[in-house]
mmCIF file of C-alpha atoms in Angstrom:
data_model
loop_
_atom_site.group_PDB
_atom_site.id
_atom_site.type_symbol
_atom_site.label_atom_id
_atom_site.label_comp_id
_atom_site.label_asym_id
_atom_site.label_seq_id
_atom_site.Cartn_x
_atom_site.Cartn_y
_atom_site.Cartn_z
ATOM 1 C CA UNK H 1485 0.000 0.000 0.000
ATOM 2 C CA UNK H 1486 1.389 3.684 -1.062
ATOM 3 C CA UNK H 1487 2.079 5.506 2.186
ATOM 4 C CA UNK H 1488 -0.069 8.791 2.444
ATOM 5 C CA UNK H 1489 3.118 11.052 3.089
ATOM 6 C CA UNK H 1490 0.704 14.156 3.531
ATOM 7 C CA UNK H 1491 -0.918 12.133 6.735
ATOM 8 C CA UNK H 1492 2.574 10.823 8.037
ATOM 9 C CA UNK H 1493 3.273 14.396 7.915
ATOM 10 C CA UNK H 1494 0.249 15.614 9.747
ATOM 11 C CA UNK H 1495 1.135 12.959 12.499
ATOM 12 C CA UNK H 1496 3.879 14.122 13.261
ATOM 13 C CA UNK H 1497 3.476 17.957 12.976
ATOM 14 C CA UNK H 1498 0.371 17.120 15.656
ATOM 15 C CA UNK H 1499 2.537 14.808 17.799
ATOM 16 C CA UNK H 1500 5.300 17.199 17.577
ATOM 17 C CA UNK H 1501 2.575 19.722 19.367
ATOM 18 C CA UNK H 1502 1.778 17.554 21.874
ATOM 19 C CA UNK H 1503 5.169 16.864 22.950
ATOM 20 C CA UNK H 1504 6.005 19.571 25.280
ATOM 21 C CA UNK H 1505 2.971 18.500 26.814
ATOM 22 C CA UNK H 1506 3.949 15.769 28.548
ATOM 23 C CA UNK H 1507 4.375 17.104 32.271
ATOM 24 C CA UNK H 1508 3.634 14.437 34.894
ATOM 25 C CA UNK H 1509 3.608 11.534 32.411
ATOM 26 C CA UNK H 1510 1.700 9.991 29.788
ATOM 27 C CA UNK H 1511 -1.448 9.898 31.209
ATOM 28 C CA UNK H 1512 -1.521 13.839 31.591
ATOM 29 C CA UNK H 1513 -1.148 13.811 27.574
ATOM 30 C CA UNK H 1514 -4.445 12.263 27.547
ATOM 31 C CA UNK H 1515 -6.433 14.844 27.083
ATOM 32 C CA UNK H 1516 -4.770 16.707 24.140
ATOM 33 C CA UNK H 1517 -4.732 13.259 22.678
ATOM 34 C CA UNK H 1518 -8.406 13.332 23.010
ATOM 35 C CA UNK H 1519 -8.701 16.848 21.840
ATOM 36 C CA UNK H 1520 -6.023 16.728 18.939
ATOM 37 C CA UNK H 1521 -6.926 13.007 17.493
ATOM 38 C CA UNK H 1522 -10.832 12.247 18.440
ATOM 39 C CA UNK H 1523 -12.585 15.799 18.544
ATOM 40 C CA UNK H 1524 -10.127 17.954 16.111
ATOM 41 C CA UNK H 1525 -8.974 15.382 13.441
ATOM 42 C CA UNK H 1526 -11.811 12.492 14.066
ATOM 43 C CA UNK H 1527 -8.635 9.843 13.403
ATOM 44 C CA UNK H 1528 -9.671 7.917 15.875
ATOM 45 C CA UNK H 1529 -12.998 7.376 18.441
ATOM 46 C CA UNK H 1530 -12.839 7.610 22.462
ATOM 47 C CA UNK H 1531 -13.351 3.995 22.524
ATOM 48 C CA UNK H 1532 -10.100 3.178 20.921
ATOM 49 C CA UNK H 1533 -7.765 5.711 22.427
ATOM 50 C CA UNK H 1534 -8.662 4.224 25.825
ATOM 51 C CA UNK H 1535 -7.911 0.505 24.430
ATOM 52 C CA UNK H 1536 -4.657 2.092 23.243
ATOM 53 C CA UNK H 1537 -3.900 4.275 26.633
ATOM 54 C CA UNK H 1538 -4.580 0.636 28.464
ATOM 55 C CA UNK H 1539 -2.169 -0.954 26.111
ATOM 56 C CA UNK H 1540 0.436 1.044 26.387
ATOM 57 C CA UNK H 1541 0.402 1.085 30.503
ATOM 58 C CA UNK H 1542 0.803 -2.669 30.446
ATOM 59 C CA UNK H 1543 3.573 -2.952 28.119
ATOM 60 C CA UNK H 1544 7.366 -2.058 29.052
ATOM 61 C CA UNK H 1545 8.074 1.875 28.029
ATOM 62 C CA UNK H 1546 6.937 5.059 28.459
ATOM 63 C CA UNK H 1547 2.975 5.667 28.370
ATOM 64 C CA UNK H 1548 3.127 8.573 25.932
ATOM 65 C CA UNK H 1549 6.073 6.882 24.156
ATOM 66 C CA UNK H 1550 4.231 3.623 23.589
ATOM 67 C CA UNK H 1551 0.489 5.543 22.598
ATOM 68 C CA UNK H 1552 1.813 8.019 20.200
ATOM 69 C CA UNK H 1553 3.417 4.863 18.379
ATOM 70 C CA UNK H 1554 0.195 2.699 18.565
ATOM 71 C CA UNK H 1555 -1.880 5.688 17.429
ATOM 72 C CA UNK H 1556 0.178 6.612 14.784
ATOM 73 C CA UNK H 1557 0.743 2.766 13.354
ATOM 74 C CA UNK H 1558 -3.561 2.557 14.037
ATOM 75 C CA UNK H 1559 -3.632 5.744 11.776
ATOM 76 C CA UNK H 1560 -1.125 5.133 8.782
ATOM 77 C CA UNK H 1561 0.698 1.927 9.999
ATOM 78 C CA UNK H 1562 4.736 1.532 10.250
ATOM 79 C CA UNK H 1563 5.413 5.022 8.845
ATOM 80 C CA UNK H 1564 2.419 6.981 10.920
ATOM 81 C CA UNK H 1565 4.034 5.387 13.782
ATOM 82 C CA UNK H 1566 7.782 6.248 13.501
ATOM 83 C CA UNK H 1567 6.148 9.618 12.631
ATOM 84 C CA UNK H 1568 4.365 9.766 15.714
ATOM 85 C CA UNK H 1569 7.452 8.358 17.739
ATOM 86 C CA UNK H 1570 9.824 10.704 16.630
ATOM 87 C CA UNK H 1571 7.348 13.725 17.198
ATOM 88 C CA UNK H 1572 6.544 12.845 20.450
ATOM 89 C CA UNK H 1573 10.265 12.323 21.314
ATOM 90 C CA UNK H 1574 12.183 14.937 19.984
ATOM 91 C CA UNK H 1575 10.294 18.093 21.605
ATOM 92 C CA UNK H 1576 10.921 16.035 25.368
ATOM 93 C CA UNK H 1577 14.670 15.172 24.694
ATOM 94 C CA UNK H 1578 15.112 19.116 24.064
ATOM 95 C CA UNK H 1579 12.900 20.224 26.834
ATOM 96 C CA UNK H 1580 14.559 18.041 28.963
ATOM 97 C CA UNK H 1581 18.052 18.416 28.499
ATOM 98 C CA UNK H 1582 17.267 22.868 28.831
ATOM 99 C CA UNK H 1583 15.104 22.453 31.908
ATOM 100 C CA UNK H 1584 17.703 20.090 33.451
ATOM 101 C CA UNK H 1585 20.445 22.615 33.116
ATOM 102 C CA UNK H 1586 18.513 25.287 34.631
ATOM 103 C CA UNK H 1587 16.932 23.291 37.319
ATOM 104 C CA UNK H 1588 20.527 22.524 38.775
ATOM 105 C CA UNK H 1589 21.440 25.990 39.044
ATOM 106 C CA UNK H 1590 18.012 27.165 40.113
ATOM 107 C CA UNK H 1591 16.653 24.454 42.286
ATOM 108 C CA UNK H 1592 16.521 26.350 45.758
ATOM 109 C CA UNK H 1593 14.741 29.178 43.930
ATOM 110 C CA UNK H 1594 11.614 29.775 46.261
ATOM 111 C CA UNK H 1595 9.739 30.569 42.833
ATOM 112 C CA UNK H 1596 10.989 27.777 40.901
ATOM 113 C CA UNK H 1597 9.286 25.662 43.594
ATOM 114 C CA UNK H 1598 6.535 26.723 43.366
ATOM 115 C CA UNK H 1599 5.581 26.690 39.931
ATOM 116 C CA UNK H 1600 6.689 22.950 40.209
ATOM 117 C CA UNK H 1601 4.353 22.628 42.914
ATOM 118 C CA UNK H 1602 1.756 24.014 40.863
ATOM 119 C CA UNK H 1603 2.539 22.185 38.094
ATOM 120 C CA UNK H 1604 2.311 19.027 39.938
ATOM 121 C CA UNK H 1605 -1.368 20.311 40.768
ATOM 122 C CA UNK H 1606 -2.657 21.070 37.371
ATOM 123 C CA UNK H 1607 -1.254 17.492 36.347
ATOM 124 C CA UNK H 1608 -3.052 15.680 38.840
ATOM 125 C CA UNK H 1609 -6.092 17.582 37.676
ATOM 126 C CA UNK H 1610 -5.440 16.640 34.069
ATOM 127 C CA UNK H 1611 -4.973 12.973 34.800
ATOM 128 C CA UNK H 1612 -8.220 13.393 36.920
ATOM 129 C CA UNK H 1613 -10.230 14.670 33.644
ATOM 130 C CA UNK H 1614 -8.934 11.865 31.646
ATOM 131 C CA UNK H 1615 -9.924 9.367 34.126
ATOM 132 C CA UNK H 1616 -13.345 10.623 33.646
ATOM 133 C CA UNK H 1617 -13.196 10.930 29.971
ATOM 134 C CA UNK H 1618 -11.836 7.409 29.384
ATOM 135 C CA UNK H 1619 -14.667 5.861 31.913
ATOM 136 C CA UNK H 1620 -17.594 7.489 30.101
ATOM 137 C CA UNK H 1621 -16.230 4.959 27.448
ATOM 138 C CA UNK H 1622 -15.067 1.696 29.475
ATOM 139 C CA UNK H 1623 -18.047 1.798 32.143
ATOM 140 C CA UNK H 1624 -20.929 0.860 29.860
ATOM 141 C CA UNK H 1625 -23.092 -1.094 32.419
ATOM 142 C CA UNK H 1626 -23.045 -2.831 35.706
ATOM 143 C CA UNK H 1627 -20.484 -5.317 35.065
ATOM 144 C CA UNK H 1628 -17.796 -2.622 33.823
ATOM 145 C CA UNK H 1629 -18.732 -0.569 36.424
ATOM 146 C CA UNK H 1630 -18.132 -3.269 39.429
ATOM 147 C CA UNK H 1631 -14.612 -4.045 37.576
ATOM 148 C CA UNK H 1632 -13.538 -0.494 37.612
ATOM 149 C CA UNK H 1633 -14.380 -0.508 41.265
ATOM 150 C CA UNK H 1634 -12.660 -3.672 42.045
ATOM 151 C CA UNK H 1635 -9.216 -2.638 40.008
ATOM 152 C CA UNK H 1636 -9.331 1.065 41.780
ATOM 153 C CA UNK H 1637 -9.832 -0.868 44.924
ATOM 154 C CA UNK H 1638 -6.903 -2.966 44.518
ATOM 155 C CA UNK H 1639 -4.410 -0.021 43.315
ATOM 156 C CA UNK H 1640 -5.489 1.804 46.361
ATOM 157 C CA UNK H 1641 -5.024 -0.636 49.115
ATOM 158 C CA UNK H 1642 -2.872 -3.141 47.567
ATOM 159 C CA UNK H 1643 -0.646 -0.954 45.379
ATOM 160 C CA UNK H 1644 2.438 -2.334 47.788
ATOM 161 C CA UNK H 1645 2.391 -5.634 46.293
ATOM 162 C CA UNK H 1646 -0.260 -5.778 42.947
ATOM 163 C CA UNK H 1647 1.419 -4.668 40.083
ATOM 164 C CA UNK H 1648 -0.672 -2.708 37.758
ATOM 165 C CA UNK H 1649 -0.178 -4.864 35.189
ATOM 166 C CA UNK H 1650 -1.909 -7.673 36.981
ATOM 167 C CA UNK H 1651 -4.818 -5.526 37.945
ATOM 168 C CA UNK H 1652 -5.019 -5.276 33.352
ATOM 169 C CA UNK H 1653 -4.850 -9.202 33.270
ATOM 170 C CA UNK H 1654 -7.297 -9.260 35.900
ATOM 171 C CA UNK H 1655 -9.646 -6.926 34.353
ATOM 172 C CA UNK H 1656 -8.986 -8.563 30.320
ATOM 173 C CA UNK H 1657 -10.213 -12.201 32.123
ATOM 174 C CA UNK H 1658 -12.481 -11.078 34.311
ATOM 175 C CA UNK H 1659 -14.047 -9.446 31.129
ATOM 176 C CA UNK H 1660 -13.755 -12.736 29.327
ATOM 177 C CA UNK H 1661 -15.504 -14.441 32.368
ATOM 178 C CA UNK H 1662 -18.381 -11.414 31.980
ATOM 179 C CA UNK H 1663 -19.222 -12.466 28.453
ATOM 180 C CA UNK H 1664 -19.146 -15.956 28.848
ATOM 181 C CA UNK H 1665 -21.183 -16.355 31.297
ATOM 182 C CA UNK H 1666 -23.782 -13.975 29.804
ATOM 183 C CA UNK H 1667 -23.983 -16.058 26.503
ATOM 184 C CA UNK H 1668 -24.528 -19.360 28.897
ATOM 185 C CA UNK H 1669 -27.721 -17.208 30.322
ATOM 186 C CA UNK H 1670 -28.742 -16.002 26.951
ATOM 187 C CA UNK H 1671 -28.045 -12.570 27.595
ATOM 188 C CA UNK H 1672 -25.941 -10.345 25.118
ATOM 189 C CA UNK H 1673 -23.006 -7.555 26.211
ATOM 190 C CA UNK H 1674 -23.768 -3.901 25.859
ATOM 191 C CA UNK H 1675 -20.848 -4.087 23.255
ATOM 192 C CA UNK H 1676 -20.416 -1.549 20.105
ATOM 193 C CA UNK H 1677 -21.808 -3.274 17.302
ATOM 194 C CA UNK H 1678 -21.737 -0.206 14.453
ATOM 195 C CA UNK H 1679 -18.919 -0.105 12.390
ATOM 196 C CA UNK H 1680 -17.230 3.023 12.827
ATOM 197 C CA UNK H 1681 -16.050 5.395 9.938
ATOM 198 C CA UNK H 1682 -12.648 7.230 10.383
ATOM 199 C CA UNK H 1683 -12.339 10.385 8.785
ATOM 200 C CA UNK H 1684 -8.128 10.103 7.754
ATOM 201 C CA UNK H 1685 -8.178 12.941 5.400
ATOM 202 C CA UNK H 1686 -6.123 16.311 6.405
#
């Protein structure tokens, strides 16, 4: 298949955007994900971007790392993905290397503190928003519901010795178990059964 060099292009001038982004991890990058690729460019729906975020956290690497190169690869496969990589990477390696240098010789500035501290605020308020977003599309009924319960259960009071990627393999067979046992009964899942169109054109 010819590549579509004009949408490799587009993925990485967006990723390329997003990069600087990143404060307080991947998961903070959530929202402009869902902003930049589901509402603004209608790659991709809600539905996948949280299959993709939940991916990505389970597999060795960094969360934005690994989703940019899923997304991109969902988008316009190998090329759409080292597209994606590379513009979520290079705007971070900069960033990082500047604010390093001036965070050692500014560190005990009272100011530069504080707007870390603040920072760290608005993050955990970002992460907080995507958490919502993503569960308007993963909590579909009564079943998803009780499973998002029991996983946030077991990161808060067993976080000292579940690993997060067992509370994921819990939550894949537990859905398993969920649909299985519904078919036995007759009963069908409150799955998404239209075919959805992608709109991949700049």
């Amino acid at each position: 298949m010819k590549a579509n060099w004009k949408l490799i292009g587009s993925l990485f001038a967006t990723f390329l955007r997003m990069g600087p982004l990143t404060f307080g991890g991947g998961y903070a990058l959530i929202p402009v994900i869902e902003k930049e690729i589901v509402e603004k460019r209608k790659w991709l729906q809600s539905e996948e971007v949280a299959d993709i975020v939940a991916v990505s956290g389970s597999v060795p690497g960094a969360v934005a790392v690994n989703s940019a190169t899923l997304i991109g690869y969902r988008i316009a496969g190998l090329g759409g993905a080292l597209s994606a990589l590379l513009g979520i990477f290079l705007p971070t390696f900069v960033l990082m290397i500047g604010l390093s240098l001036v965070y050692v010789q500014m560190k005990d500035n009272p100011k530069i503190e504080a707007a870390f501290l603040s920072i760290r605020a608005t993050v955990v308020a970002m992460i907080v928003y995507a958490a919502i977003k993503i569960g308007k599309t993963a909590v579909v009924d009564f079943a998803t519901g009780a499973l998002a319960a029991v996983a946030v259960c077991l990161l808060l009071f067993g976080g000292s010795f579940v690993h997060p990627v067992w509370v994921i393999v819990f939550g894949a067979l537990a859905g398993i178990a969920v649909v299985k046992i519904r078919a036995l009964l007759g009963r069908k899942t409150k799955l998404e059964e239209k075919e959805p169109v992608y709109d991949y054109m700049i």
